[in-house]
Short mmCIF file of C-alpha atoms and ligand atoms in Angstrom, two decimals:
data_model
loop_
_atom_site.label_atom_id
_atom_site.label_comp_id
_atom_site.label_asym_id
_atom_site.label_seq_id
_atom_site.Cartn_x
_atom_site.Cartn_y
_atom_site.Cartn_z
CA UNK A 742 110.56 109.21 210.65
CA UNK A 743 110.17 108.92 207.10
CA UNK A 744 108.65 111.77 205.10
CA UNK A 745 105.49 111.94 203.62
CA UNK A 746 104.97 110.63 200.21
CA UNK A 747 104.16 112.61 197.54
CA UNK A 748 102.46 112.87 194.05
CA UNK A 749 105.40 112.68 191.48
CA UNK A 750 103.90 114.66 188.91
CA UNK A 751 100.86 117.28 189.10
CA UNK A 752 98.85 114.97 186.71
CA UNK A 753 99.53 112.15 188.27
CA UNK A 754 97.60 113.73 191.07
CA UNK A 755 94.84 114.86 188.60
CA UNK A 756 94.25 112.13 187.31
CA UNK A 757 94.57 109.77 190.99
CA UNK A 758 91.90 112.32 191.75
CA UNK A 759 89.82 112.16 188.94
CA UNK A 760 89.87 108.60 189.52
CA UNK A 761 88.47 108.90 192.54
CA UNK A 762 85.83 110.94 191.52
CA UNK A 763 84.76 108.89 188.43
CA UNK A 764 83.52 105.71 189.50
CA UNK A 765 80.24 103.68 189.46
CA UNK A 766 78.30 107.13 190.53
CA UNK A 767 79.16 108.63 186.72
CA UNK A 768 78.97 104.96 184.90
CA UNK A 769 75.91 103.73 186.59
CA UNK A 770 74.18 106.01 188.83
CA UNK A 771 74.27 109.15 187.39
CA UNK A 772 72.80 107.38 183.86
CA UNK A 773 69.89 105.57 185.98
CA UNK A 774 68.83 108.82 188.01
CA UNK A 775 69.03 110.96 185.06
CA UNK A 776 66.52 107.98 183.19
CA UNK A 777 64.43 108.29 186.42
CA UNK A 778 63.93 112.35 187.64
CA UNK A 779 63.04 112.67 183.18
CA UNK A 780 66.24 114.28 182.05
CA UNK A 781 67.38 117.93 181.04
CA UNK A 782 66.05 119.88 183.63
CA UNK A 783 67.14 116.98 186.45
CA UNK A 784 70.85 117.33 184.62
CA UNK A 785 70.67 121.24 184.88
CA UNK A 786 69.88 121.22 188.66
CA UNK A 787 72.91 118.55 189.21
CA UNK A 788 75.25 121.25 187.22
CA UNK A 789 74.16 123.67 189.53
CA UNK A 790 74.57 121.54 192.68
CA UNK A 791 78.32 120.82 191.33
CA UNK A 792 78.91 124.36 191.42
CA UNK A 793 77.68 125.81 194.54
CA UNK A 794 78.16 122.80 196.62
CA UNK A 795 80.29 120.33 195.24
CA UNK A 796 83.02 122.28 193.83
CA UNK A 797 83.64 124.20 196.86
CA UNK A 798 83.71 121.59 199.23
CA UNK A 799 86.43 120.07 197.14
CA UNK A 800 88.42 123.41 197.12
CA UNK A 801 88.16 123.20 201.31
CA UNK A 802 88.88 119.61 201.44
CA UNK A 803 91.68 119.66 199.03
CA UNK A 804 93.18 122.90 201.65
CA UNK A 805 92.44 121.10 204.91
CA UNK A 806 95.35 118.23 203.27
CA UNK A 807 97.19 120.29 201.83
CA UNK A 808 97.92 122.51 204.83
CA UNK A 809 97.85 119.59 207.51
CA UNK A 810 99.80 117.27 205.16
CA UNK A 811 97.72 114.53 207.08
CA UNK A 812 94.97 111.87 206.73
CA UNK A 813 91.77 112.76 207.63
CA UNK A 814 91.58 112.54 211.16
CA UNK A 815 94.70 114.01 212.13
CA UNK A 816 94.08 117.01 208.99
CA UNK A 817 91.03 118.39 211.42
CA UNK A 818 93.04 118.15 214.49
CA UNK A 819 96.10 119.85 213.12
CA UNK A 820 93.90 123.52 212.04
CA UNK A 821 92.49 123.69 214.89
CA UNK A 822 92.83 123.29 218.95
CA UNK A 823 89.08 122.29 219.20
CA UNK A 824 88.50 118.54 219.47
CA UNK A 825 85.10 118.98 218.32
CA UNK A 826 86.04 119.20 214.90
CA UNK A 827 87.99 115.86 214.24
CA UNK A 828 84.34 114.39 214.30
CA UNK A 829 83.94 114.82 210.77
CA UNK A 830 87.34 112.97 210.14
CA UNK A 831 86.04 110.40 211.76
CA UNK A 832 83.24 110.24 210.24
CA UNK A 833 84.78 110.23 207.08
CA UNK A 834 87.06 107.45 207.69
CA UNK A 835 84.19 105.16 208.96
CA UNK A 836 82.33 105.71 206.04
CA UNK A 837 85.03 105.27 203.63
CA UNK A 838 85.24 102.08 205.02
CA UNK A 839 81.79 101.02 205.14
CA UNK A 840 81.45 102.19 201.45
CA UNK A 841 84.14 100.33 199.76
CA UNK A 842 82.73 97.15 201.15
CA UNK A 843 79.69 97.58 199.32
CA UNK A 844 80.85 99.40 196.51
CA UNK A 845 83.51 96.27 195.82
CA UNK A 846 80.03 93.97 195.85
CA UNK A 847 79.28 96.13 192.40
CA UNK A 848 82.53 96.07 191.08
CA UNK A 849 82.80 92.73 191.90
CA UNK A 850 79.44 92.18 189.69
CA UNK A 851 80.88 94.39 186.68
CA UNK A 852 83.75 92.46 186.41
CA UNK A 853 81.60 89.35 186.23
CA UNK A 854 79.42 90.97 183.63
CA UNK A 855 82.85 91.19 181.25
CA UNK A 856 82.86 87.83 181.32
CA UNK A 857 79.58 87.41 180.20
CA UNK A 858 79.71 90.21 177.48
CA UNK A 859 82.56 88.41 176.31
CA UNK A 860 80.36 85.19 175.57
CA UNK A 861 77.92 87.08 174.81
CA UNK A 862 74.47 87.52 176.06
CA UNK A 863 71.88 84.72 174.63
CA UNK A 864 68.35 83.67 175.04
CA UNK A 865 65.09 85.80 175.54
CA UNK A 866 65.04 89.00 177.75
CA UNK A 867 63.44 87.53 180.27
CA UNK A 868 66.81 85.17 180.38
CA UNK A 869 69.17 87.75 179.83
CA UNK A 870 67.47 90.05 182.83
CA UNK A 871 67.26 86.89 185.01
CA UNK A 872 70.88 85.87 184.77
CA UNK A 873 71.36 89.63 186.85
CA UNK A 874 69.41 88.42 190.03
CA UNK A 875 71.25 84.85 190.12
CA UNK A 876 74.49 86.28 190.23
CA UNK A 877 73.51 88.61 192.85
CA UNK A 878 71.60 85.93 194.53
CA UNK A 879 74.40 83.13 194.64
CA UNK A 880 76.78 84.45 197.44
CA UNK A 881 79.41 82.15 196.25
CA UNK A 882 79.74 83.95 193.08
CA UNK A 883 79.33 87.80 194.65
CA UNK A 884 81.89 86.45 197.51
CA UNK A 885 84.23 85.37 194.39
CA UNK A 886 84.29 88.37 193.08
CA UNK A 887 84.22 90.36 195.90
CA UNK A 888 87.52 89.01 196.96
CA UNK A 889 89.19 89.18 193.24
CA UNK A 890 87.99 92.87 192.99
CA UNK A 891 89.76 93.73 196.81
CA UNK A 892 92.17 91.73 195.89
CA UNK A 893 92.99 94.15 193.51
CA UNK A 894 92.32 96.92 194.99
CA UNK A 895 94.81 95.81 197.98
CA UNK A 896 97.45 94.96 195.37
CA UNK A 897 97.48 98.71 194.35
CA UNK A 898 97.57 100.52 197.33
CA UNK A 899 100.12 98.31 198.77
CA UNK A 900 102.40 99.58 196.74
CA UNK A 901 102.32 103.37 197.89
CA UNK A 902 101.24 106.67 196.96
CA UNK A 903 103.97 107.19 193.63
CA UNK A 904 104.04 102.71 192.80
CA UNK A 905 100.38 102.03 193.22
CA UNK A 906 97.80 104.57 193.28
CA UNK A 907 99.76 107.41 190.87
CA UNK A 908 100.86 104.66 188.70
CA UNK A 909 97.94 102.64 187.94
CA UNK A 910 95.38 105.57 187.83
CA UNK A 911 97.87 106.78 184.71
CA UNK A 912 97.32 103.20 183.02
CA UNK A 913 93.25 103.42 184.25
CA UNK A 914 92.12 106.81 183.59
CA UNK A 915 93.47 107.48 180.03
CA UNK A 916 92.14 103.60 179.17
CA UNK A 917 88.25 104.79 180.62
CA UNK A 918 88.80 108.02 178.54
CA UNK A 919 89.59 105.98 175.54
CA UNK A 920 87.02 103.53 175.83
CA UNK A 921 84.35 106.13 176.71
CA UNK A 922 85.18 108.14 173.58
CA UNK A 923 84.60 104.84 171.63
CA UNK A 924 81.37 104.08 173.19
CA UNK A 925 80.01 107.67 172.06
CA UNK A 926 81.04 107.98 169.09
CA UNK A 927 79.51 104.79 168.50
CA UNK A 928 76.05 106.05 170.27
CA UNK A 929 76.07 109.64 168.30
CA UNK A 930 77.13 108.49 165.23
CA UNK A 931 76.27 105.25 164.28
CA UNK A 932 73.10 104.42 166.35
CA UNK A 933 69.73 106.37 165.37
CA UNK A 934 69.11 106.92 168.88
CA UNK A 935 72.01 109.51 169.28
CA UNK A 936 70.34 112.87 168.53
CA UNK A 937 67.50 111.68 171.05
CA UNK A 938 69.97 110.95 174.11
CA UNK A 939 71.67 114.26 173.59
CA UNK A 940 68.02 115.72 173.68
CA UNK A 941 66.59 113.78 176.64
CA UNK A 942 69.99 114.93 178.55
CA UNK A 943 70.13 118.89 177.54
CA UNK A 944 66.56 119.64 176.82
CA UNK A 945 65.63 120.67 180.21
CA UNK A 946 61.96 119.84 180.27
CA UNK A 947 61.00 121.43 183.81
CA UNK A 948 57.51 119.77 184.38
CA UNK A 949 59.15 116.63 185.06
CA UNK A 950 61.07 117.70 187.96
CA UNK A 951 60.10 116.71 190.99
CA UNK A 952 61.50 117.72 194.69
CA UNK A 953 62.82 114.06 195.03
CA UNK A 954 65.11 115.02 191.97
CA UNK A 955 66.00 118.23 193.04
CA UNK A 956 67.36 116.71 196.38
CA UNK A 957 68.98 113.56 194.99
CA UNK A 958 70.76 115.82 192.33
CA UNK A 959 72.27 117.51 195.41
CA UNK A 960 73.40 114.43 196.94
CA UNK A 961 74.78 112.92 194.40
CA UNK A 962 76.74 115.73 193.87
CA UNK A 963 78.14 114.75 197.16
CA UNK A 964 78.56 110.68 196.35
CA UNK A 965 80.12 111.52 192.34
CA UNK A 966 83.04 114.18 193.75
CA UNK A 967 83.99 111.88 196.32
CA UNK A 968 82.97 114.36 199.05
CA UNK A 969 82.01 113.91 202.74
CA UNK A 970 84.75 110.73 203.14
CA UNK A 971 87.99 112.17 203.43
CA UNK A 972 89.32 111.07 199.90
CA UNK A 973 89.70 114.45 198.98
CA UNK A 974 91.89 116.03 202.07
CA UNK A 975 94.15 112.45 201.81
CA UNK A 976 94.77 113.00 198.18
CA UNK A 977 95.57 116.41 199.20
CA UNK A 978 97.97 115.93 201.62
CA UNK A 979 100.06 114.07 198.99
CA UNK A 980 100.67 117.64 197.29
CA UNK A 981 103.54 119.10 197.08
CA UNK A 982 103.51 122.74 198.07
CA UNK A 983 103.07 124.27 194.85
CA UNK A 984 99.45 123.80 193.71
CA UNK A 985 96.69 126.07 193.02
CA UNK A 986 93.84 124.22 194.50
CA UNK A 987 91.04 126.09 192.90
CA UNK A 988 92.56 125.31 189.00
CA UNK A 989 92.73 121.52 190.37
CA UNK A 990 89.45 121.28 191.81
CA UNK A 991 87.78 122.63 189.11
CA UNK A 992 89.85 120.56 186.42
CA UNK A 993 88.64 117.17 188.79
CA UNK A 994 84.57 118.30 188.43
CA UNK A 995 84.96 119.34 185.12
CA UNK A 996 86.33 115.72 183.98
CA UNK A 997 83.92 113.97 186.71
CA UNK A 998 80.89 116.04 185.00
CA UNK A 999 81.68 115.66 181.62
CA UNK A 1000 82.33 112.04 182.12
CA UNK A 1001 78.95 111.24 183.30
CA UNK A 1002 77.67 113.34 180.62
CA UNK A 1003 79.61 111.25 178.06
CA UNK A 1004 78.60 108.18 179.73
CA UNK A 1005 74.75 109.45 179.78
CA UNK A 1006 75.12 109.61 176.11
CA UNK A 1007 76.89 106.23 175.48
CA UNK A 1008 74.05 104.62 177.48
CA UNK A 1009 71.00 106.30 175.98
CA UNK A 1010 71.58 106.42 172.77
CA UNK A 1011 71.79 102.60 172.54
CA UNK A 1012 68.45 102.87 174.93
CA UNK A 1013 67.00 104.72 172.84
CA UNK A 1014 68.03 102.70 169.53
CA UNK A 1015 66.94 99.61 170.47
CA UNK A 1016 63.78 100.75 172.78
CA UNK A 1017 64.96 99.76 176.16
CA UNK A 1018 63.27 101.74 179.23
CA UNK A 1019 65.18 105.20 180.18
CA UNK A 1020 63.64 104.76 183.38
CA UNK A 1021 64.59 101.54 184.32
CA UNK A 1022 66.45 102.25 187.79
CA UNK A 1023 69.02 100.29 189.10
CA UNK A 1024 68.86 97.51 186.82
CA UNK A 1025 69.54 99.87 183.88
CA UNK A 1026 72.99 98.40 183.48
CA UNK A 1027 72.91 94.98 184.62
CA UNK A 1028 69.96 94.05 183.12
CA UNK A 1029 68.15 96.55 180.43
CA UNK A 1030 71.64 96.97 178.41
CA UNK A 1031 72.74 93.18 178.46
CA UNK A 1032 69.75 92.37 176.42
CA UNK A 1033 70.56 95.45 173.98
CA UNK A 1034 74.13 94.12 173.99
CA UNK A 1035 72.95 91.08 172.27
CA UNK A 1036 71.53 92.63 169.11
CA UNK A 1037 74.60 94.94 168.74
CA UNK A 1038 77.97 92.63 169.94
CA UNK A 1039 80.86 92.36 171.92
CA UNK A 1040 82.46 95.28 170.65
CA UNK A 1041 80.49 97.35 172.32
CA UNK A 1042 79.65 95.22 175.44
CA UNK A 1043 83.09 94.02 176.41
CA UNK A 1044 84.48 97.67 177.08
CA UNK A 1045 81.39 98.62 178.36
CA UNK A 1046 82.15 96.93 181.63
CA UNK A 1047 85.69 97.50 181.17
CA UNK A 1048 85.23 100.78 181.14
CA UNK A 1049 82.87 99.81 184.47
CA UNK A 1050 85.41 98.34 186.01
CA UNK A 1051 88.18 100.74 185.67
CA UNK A 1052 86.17 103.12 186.91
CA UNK A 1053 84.87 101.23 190.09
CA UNK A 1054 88.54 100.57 190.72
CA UNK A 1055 90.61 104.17 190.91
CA UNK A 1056 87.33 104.88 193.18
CA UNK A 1057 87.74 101.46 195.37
CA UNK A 1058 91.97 102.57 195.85
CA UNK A 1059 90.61 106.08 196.79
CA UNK A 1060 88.32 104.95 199.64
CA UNK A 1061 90.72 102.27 200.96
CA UNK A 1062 93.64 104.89 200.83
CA UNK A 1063 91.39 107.35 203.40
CA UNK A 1064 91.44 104.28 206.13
CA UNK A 1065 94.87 103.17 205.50
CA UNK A 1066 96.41 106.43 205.62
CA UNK A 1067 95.01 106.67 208.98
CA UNK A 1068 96.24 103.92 210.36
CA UNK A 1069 100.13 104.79 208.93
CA UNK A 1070 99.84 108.70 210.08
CA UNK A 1071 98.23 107.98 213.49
CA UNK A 1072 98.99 104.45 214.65
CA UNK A 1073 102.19 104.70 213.18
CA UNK A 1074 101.64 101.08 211.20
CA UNK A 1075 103.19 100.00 208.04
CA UNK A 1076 101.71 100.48 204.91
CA UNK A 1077 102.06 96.68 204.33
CA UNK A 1078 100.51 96.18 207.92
CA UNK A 1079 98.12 98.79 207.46
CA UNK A 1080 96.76 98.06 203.97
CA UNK A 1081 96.31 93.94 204.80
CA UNK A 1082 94.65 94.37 207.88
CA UNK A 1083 92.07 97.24 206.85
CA UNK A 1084 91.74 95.70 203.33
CA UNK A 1085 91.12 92.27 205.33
CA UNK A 1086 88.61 94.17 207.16
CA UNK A 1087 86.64 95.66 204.66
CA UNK A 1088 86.75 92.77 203.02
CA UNK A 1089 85.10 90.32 205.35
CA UNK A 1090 82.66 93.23 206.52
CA UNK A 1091 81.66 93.59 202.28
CA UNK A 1092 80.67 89.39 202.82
CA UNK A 1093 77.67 90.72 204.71
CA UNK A 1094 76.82 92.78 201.65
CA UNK A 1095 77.65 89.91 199.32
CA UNK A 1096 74.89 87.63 200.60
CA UNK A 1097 71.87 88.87 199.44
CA UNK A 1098 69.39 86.89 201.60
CA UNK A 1099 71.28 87.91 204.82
CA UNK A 1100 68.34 90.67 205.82
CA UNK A 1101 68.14 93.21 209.21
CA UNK A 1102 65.56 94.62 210.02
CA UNK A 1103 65.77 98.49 209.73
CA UNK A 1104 64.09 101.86 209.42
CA UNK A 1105 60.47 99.31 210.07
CA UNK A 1106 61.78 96.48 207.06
CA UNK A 1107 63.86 93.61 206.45
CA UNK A 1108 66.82 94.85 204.14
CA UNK A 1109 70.23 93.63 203.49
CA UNK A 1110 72.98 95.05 204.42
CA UNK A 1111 74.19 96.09 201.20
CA UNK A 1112 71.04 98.48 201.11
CA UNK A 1113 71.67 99.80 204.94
CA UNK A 1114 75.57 100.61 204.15
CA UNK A 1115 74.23 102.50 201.41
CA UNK A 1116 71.59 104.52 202.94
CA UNK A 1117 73.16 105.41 205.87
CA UNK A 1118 76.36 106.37 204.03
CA UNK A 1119 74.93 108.15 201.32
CA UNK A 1120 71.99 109.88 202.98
CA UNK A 1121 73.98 110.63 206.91
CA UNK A 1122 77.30 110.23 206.83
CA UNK A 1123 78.61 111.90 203.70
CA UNK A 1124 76.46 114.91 203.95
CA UNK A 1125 77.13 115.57 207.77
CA UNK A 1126 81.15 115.19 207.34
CA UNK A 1127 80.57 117.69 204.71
CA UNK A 1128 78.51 119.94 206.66
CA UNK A 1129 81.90 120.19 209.29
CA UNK A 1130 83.97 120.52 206.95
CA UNK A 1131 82.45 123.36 204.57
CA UNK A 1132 81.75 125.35 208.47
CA UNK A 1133 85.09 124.35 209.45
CA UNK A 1134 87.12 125.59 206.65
CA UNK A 1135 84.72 129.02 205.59
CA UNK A 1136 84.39 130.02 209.70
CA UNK A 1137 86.70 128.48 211.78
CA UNK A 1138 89.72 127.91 210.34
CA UNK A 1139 91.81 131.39 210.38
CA UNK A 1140 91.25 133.68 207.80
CA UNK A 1141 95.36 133.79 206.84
CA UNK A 1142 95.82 129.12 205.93
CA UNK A 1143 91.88 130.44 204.56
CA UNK A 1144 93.73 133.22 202.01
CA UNK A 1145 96.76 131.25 201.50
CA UNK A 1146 95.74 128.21 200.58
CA UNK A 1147 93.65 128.96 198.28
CA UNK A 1148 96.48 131.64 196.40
CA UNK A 1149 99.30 131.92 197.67
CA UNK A 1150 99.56 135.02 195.48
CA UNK A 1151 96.44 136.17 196.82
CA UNK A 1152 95.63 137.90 193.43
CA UNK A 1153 92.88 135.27 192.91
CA UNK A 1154 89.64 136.94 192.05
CA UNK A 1155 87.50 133.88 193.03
CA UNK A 1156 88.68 133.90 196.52
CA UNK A 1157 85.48 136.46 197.69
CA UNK A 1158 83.42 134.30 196.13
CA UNK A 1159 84.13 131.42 196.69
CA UNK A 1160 83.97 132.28 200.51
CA UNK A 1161 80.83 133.73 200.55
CA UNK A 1162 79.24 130.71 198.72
CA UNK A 1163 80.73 128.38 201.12
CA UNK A 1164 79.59 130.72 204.35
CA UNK A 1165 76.54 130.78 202.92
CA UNK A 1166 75.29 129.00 200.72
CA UNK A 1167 76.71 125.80 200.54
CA UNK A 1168 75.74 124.73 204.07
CA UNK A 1169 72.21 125.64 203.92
CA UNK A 1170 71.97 123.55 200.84
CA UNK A 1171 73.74 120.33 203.19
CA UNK A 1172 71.50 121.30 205.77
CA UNK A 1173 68.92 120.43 203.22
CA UNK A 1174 70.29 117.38 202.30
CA UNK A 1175 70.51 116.45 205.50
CA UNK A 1176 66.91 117.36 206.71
CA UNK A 1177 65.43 115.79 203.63
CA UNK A 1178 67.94 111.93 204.70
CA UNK A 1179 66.04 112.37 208.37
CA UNK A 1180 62.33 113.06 206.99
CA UNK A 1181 61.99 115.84 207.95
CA UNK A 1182 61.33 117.89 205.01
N1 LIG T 369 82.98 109.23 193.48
C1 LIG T 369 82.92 107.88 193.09
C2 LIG T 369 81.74 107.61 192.20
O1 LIG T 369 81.18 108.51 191.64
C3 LIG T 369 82.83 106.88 194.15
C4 LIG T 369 83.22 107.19 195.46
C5 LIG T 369 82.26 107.36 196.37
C6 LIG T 369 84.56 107.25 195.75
C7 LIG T 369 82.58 107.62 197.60
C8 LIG T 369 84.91 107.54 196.99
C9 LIG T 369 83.92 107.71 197.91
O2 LIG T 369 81.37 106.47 192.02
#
């Protein structure tokens, strides 16, 4: 049998990780929810979900692959004799998969919207805004590029661990960096609206936080780490032996934080410059900026959704690593084998999230499918796999793979409490999560 591949170089796996981690959640999520729970104090309580529930879910998922030096599945099964366990494997892999064939419909849009930039956005708001809903209305164009976007994405991780995902999140990653730099620099220094974004992101103004906030600030913290889908425990079980998972799990959320931050500033300083609505949800990308692009250039739009797309794609190779390594570890298939026929998959299954007007009905209303892979992901299935895994790794696993994975040294003097916050804390906070996705609270 061959052996397992491996990172080549420790950054390599940083940044493969970070890559992961930074994706559409930092670029166009995190900006839009920020704009919507009113700012500082929401950006405060999503620091403080990071820490007590983010970071050290990626310190146990990061152990589970290093230790089993397997994909997801097969990582549960190898700690432990109970079966009961691999359930949150599973339920990782599944929704890795459902995921990326949604999250390619986005990508797919951002790459169309460098095209645009590029000519450059003309005509009244209202024309501007509208051109957002016809591209996501015409399923020839979201099928087009849906498939150039997995395309893509197949292309990389085709090529292996080292030739494809190591390699291309070294071109990727420093390139968002760069570009990200750019586009602050431009907001804090050369648009008015600067001082004001850094305000309406660190001046924590409780009065506007709500419990809705409070709660999606938790599970975002979830989506933006890439927790709850495996990603985590198959980039770990690339490692090579010697790692100190807590310095690399904390280097990953650091970047993945200070990235959104960064990218929170790029976006509302130009808001706030050229009056466009903080709150404007969803649409805040596709259709608010575009019609501040036009006043202030290409220059600034073109790597805007450059800087999209990069991100959307070390994410993409993450999530359609988790299934294929899956298929390679347990079914024994190819990598070639493996990554056409999931990729294929995914691909065809993401059509039903291209087409707009294709509805179910669900939860009491007609909504597409686009909208049900995303609530059920988000809201269920990343927050129960994470649930196993924090009680698997802080009380089930034994206490001597516990100690030694996290230092081998065992000098560390974050090991007590880290362990105590995951015992404790972190799954009561899940549990929350998870109570508040059913209704219940
Ligand atoms: N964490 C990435 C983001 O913030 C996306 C992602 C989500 C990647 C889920 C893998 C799994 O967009």
């Amino acid at each position: 049998m061959e052996t397992r591949a491996k990172w080549g170089t420790k950054l390599g796996f940083i940044l493969a990780a970070s890559g992961s981690a930074v994706g559409l959640g930092n670029i166009w999520k995190f900006p839009y929810i920020t704009g919507h729970y009113g700012g500082g104090a929401f950006v405060l309580v999503y620091l403080a979900c990071i820490l007590i529930v983010g970071l050290p879910i990626m310190i146990a998922e990061l152990m589970i692959g290093h230790k089993s030096q397997k994909s997801p599945i097969g990582g549960f099964k190898a700690l432990h004799k109970s079966k009961f366990w691999v359930i949150a494997g599973v339920i990782g892999v599944v929704a890795a998969f459902l995921i990326l064939s949604f999250y390619s419909i986005v990508a797919g849009w951002s790459m169309a919207y460098i095209l645009k930039a590029f000519a450059g956005f003309k005509g009244s708001s209202e024309e501007i805004v509208a051109q957002f809903k016809n591209l996501k209305e015409d399923p020839f164009l979201s099928i087009m590029w849906h498939t150039i976007f997995m395309g893509l994405s197949i292309g990389i991780v085709i090529k292996g661990i080292q030739k494809g995902i190591e390699k291309w999140s070294k071109i990727l990653m420093p390139g968002l960096v760069l570009i990200l730099l750019g586009l602050s620099i431009y907001g804090i220094f050369f648009t008015s609206g600067g001082i004001k974004a850094i305000e309406f992101l660190f001046k924590p103004d409780f009065s506007k936080l709500s419990s809705e906030g409070v709660l999606s600030a938790l599970g975002h913290a979830f989506f933006t780490l890439s927790l709850g889908m495996g990603a985590m425990i198959t980039y770990g079980s690339y490692l090579k032996k010697d790692i100190n998972i807590p310095k690399a799990a904390i280097t990953i959320s650091i970047l993945d934080t200070i990235i959104a931050l960064f990218a929170g500033i790029a976006i509302f300083s130009i808001v706030f410059e050229y009056g466009g609505e903080v709150a404007s949800g969803p649409g805040l990308i596709f259709e608010t900026l575009p019609v501040l692009f036009k006043e202030i250039g290409q220059f600034v739009s073109v790597p805007f959704f450059l800087l999209l797309t990069f991100a959307a794609l070390t994410s993409a190779i993450s999530l359609l690593e988790v299934v294929v390594s899956y298929f390679i570890d347990e079914k024994k298939w190819s990598r070639v084998k493996a990554t056409l026929l999931i990729g294929g998959l995914i691909y065809i299954i993401g059509i039903l999230s291209a087409v707009d007007e294709w509805k179910l009905s669900f939860m009491g209303k007609d909504q597409s499918f686009f909208d049900i892979f995303d609530f059920i992901t988000t809201n269920y299935m990343l927050p129960v796999a994470g649930l196993l895994t924090s009680i698997f790794v802080a009380w089930i696993i034994n206490e001597k793979i516990r100690k030694e994975e996290f230092d081998v040294s065992n000098k560390s003097k974050f090991y007590l409490p880290w362990k105590y916050i995951i015992r404790y804390i972190t799954p009561i906070a899940v549990m929350i999560i998870i109570l508040h996705g059913f209704g219940l609270i």
